[in-house]
Structure formats: structure tokens, C-alpha cells
PDB file of N, CA and C in Angstrom:
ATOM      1  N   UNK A 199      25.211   0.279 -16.116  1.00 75.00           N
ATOM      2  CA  UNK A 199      23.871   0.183 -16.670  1.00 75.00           C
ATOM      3  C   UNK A 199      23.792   1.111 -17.877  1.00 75.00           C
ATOM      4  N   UNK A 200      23.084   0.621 -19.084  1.00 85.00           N
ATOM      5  CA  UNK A 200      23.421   1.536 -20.274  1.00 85.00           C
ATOM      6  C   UNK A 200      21.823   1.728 -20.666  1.00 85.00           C
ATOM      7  N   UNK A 201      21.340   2.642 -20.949  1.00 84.00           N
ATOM      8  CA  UNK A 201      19.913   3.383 -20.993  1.00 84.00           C
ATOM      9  C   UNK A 201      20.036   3.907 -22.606  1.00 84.00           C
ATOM     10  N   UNK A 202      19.157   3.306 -23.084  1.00 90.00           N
ATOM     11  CA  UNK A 202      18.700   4.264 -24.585  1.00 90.00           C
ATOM     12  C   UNK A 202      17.104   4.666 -24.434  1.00 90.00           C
ATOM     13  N   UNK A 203      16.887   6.193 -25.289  1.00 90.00           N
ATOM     14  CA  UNK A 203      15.857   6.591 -25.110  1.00 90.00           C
ATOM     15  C   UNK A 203      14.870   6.145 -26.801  1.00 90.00           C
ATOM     16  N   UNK A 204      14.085   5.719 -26.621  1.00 93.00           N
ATOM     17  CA  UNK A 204      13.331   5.409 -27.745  1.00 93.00           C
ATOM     18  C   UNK A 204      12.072   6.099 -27.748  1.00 93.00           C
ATOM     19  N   UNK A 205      11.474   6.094 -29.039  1.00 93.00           N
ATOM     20  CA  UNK A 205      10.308   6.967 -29.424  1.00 93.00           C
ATOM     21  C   UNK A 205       9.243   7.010 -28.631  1.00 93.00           C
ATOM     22  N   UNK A 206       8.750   5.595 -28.370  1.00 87.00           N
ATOM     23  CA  UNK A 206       8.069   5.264 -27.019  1.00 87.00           C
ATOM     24  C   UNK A 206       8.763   4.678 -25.474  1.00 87.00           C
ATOM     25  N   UNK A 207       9.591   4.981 -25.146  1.00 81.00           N
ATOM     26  CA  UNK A 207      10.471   4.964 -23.926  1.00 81.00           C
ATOM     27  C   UNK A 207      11.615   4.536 -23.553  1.00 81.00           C
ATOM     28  N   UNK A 208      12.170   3.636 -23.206  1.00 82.00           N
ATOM     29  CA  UNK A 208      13.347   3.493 -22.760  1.00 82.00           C
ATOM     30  C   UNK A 208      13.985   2.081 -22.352  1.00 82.00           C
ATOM     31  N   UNK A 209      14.844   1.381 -23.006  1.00 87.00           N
ATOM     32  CA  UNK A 209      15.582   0.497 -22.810  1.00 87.00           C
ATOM     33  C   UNK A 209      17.253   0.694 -21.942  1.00 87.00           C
ATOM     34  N   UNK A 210      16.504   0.048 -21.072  1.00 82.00           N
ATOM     35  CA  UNK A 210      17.498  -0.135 -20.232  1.00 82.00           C
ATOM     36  C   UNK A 210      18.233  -1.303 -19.900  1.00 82.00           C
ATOM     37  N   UNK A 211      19.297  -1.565 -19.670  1.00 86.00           N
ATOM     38  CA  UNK A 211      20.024  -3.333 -19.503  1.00 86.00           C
ATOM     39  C   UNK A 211      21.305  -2.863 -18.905  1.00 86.00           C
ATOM     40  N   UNK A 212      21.550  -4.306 -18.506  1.00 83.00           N
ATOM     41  CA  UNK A 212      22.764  -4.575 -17.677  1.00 83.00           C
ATOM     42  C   UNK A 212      22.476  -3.930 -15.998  1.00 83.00           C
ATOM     43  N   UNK A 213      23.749  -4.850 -15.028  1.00 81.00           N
ATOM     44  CA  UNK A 213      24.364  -4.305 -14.079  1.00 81.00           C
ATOM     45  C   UNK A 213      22.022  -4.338 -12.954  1.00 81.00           C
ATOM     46  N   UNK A 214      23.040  -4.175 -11.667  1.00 82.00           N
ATOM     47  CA  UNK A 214      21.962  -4.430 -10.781  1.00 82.00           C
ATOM     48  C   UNK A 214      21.560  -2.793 -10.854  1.00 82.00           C
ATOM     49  N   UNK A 215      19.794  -2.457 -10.505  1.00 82.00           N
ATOM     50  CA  UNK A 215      19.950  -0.996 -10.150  1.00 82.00           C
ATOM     51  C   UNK A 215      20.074  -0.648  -8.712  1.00 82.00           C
ATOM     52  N   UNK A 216      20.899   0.592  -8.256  1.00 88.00           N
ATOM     53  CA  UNK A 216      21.013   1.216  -6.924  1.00 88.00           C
ATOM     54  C   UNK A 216      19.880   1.479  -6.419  1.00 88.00           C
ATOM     55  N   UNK A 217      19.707   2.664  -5.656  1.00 91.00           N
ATOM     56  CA  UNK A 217      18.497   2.636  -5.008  1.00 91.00           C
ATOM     57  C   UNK A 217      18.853   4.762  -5.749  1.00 91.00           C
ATOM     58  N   UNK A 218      17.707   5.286  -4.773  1.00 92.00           N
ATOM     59  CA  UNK A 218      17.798   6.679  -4.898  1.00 92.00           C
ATOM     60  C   UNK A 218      16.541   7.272  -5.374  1.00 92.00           C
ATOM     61  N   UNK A 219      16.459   8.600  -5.416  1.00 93.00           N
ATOM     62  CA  UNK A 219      15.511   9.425  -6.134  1.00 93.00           C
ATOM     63  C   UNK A 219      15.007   9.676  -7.421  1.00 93.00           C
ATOM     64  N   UNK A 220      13.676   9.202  -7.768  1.00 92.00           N
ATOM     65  CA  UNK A 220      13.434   9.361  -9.179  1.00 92.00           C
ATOM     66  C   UNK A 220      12.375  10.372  -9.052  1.00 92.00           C
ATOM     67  N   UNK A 221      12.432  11.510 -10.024  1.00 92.00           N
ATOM     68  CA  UNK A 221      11.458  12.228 -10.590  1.00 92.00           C
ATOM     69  C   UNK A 221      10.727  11.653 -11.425  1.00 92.00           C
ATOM     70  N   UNK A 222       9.418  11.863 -11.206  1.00 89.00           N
ATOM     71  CA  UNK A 222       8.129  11.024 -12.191  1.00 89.00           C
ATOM     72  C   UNK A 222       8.047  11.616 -13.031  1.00 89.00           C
ATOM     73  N   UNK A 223       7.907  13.350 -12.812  1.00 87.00           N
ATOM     74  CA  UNK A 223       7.127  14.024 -13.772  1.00 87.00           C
ATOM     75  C   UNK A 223       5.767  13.969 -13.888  1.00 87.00           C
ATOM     76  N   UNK A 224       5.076  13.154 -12.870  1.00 84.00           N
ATOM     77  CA  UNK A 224       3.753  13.080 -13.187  1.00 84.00           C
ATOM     78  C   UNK A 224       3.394  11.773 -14.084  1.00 84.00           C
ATOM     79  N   UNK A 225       4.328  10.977 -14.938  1.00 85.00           N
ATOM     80  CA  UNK A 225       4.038   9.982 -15.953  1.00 85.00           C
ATOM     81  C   UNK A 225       4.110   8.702 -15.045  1.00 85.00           C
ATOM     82  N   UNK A 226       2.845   8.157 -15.217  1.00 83.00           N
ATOM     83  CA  UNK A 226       2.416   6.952 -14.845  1.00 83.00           C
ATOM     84  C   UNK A 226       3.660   5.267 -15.032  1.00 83.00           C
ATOM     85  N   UNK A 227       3.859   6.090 -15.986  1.00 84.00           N
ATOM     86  CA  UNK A 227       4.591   4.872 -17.019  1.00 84.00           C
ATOM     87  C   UNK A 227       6.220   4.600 -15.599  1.00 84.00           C
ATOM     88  N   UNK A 228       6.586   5.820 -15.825  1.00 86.00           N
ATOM     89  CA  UNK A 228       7.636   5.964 -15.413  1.00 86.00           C
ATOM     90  C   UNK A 228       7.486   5.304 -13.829  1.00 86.00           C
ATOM     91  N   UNK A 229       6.614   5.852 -12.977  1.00 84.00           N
ATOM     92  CA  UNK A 229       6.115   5.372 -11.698  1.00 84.00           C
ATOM     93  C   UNK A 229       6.000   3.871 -11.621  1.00 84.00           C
ATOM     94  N   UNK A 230       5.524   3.284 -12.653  1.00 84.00           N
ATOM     95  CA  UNK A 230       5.049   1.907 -12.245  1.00 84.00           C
ATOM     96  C   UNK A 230       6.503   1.197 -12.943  1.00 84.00           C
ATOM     97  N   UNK A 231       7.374   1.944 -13.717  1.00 86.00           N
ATOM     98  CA  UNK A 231       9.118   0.806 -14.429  1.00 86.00           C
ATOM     99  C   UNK A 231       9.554   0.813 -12.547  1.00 86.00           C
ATOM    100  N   UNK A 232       9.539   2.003 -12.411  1.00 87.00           N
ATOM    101  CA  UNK A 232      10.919   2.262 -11.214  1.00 87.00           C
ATOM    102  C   UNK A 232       9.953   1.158  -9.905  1.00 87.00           C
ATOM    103  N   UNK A 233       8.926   1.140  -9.758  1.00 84.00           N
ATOM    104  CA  UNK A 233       7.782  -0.011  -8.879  1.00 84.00           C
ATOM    105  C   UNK A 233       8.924  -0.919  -9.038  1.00 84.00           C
ATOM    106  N   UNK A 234       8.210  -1.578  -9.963  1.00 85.00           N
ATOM    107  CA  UNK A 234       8.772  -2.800 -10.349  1.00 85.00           C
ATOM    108  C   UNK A 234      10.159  -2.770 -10.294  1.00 85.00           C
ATOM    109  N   UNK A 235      10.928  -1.884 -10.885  1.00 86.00           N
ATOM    110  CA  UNK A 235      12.846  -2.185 -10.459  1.00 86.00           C
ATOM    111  C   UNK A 235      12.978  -1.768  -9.438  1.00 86.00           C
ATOM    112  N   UNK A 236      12.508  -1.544  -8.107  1.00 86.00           N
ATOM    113  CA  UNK A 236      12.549  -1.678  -6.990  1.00 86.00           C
ATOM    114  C   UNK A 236      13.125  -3.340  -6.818  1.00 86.00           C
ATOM    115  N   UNK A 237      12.305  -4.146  -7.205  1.00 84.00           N
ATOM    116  CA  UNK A 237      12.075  -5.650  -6.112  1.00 84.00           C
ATOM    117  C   UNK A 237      13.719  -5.744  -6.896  1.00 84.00           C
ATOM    118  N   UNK A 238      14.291  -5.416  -7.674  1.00 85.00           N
ATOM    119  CA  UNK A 238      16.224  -5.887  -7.653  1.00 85.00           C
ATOM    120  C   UNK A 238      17.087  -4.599  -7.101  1.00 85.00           C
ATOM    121  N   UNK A 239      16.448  -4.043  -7.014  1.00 88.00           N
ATOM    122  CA  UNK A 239      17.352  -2.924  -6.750  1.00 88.00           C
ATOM    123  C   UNK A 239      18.550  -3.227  -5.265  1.00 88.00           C
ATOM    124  N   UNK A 240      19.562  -2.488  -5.106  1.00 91.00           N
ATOM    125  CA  UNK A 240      20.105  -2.576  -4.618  1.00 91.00           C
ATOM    126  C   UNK A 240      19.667  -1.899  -3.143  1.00 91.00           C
ATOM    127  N   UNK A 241      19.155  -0.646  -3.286  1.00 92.00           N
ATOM    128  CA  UNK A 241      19.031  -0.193  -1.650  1.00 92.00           C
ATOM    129  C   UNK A 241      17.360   0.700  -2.376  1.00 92.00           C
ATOM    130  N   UNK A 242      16.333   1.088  -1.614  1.00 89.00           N
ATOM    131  CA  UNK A 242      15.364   1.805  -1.905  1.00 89.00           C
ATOM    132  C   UNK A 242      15.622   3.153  -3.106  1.00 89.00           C
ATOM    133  N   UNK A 243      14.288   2.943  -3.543  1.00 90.00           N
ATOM    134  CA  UNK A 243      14.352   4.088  -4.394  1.00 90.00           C
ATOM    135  C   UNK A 243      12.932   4.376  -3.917  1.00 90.00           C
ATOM    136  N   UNK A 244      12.969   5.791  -4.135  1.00 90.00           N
ATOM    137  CA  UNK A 244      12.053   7.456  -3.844  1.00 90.00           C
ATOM    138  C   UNK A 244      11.402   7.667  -4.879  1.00 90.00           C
ATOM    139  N   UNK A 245      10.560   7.280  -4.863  1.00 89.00           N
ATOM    140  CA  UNK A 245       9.758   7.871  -6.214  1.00 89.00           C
ATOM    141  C   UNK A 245       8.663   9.421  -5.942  1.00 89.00           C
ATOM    142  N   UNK A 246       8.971  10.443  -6.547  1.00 89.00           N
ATOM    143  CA  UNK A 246       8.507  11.744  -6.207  1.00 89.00           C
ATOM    144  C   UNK A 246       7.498  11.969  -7.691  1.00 89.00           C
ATOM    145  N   UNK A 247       6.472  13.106  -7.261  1.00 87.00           N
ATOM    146  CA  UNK A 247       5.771  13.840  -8.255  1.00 87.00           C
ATOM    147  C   UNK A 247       4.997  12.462  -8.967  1.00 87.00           C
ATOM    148  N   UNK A 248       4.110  11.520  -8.399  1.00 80.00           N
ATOM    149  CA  UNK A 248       3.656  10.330  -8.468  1.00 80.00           C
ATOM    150  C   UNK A 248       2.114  10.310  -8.227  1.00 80.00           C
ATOM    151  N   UNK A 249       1.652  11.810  -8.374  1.00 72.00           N
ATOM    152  CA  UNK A 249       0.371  11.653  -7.559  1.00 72.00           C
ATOM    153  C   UNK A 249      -0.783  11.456  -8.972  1.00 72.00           C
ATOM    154  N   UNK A 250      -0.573  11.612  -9.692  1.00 67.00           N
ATOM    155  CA  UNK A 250      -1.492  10.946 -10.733  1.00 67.00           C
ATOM    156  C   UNK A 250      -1.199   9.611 -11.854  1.00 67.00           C
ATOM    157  N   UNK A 251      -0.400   8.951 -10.645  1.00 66.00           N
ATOM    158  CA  UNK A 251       0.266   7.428 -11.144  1.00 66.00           C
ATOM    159  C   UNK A 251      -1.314   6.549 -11.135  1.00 66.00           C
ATOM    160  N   UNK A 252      -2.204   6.887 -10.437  1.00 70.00           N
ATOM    161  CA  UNK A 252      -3.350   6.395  -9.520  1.00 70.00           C
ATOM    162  C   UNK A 252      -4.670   6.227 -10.589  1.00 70.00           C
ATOM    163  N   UNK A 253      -4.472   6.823 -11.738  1.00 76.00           N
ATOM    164  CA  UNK A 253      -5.723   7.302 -12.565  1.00 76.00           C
ATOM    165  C   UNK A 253      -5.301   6.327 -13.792  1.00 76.00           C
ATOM    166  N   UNK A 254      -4.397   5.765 -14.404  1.00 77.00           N
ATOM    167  CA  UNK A 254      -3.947   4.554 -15.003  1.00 77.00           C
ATOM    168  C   UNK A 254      -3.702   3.654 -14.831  1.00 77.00           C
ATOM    169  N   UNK A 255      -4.020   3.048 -13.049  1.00 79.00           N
ATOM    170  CA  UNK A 255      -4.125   1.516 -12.810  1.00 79.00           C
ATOM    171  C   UNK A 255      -4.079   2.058 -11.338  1.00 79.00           C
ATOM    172  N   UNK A 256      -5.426   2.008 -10.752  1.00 80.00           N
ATOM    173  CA  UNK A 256      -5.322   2.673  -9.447  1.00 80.00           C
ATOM    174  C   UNK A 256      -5.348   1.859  -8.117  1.00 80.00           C
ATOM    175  N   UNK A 257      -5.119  -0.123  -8.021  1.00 84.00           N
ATOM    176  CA  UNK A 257      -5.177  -0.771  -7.540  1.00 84.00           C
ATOM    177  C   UNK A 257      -3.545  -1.600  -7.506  1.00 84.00           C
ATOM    178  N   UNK A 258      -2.580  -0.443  -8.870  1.00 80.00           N
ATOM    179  CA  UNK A 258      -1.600  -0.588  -8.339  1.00 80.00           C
ATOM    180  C   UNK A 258      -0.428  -1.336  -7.396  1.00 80.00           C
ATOM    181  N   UNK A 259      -0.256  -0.116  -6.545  1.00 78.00           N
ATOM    182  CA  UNK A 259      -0.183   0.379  -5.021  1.00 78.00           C
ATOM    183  C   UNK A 259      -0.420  -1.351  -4.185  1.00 78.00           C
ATOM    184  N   UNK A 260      -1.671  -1.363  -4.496  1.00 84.00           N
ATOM    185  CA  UNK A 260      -2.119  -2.093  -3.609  1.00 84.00           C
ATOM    186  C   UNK A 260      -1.416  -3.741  -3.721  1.00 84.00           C
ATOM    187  N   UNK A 261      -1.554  -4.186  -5.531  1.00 85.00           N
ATOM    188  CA  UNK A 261      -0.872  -5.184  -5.708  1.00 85.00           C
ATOM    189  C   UNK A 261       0.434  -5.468  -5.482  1.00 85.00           C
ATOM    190  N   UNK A 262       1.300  -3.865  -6.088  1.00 81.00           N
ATOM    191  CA  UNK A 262       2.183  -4.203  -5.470  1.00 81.00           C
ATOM    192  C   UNK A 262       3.109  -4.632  -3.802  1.00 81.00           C
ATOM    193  N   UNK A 263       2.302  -4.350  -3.002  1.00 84.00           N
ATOM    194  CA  UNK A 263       2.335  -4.865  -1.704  1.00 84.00           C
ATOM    195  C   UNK A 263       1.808  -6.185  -1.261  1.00 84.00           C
ATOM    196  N   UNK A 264       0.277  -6.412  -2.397  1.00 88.00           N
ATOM    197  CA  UNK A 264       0.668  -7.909  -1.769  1.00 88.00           C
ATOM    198  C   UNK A 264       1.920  -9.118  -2.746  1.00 88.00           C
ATOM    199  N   UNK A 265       1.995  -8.540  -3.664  1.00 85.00           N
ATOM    200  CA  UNK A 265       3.400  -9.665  -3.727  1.00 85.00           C
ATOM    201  C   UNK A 265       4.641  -9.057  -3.181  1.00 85.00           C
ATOM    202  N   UNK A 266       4.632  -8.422  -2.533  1.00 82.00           N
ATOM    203  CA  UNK A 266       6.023  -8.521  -1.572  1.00 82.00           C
ATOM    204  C   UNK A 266       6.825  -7.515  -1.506  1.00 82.00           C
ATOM    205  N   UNK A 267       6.148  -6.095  -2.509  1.00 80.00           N
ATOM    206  CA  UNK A 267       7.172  -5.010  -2.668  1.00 80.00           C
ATOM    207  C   UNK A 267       6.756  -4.190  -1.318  1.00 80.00           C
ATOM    208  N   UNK A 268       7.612  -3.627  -0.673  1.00 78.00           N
ATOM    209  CA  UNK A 268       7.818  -2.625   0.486  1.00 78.00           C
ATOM    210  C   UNK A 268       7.620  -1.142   0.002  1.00 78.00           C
ATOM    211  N   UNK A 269       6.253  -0.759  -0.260  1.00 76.00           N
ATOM    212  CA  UNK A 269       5.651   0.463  -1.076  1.00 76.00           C
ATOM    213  C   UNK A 269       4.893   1.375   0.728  1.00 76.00           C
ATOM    214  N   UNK A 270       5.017   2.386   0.128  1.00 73.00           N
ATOM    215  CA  UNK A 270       4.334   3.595   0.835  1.00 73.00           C
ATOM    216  C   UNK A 270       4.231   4.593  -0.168  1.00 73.00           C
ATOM    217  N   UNK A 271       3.208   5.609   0.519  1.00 73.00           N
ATOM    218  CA  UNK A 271       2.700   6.489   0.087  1.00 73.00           C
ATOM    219  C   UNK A 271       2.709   7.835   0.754  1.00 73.00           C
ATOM    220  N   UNK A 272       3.563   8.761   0.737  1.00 74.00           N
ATOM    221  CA  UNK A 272       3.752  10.152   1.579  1.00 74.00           C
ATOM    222  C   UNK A 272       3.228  11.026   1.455  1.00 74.00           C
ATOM    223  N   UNK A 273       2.645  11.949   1.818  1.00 70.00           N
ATOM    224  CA  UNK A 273       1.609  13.080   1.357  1.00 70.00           C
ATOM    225  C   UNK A 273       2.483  14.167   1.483  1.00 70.00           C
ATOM    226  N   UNK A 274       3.269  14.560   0.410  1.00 62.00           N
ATOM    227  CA  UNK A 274       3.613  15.863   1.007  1.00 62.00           C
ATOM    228  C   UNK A 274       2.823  17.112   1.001  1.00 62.00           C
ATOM    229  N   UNK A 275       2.853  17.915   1.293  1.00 55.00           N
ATOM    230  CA  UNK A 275       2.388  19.065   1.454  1.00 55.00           C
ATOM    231  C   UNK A 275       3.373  20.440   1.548  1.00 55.00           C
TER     232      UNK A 275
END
């Protein structure tokens, strides 16, 4: 998989994605790419530091479960 970073974000191509841990950083943007490359991914991915993904499309979450993605929400503390 070959990743370039651009002024406004990131092109990515090729190859299926794995699964694993992504840091958000807090950016919405980032939370809702890795959502969505979930449904090809190869095994689950972790999405962390996600808690103000909610304030730029806060019904989300929700859509993405009813078309078919396998989403939760963990509270850590």
C-alpha cells in the first residue's frame, strides 16, 4: 500500500488494508477514512482518541451500523 501526504490529506492506493490500531489525534477526518476502510479491511481496526469525531457529523456512528459496518464505541477512562 503506498500513502502520499498532500496539503489537504492523503492519498492512499493499492493492496487490501490490514486491520490494527489507528491514532485519530482527535481529527474527525481521519476517524471517519479509517470507518469507512474498515468494510475492506482485512481483520478489525481500533480506532483511538475519536471522541470529538461526534461534533462534525454526529449521526455518523449510527449510519455506519445500519449499512453493515460492525462499529462500537468504548469509553475509556
Amino acid at each position: 500500500i503506498e500513502a502520499e501526504p498532500v496539503p489537504d490529506g492523503i492519498i492512499i492506493e493499492g493492496g487490501t488494508p490490514g486491520g490494527g490500531d489507528i491514532d485519530a489525534r482527535g481529527d474527525q477526518r481521519i476517524v471517519m477514512a479509517f470507518r469507512v476502510a474498515s468494510l475492506r479491511a482485512s481483520a478489525p481496526i481500533r480506532i483511538h482518541d475519536c471522541a470529538d469525531a461526534a461534533t462534525l457529523f454526529p449521526h455518523f456512528l449510527a449510519l455506519c451500523a445500519q449499512v453493515g459496518m460492525r462499529v462500537a464505541q468504548e469509553d475509556i477512562k
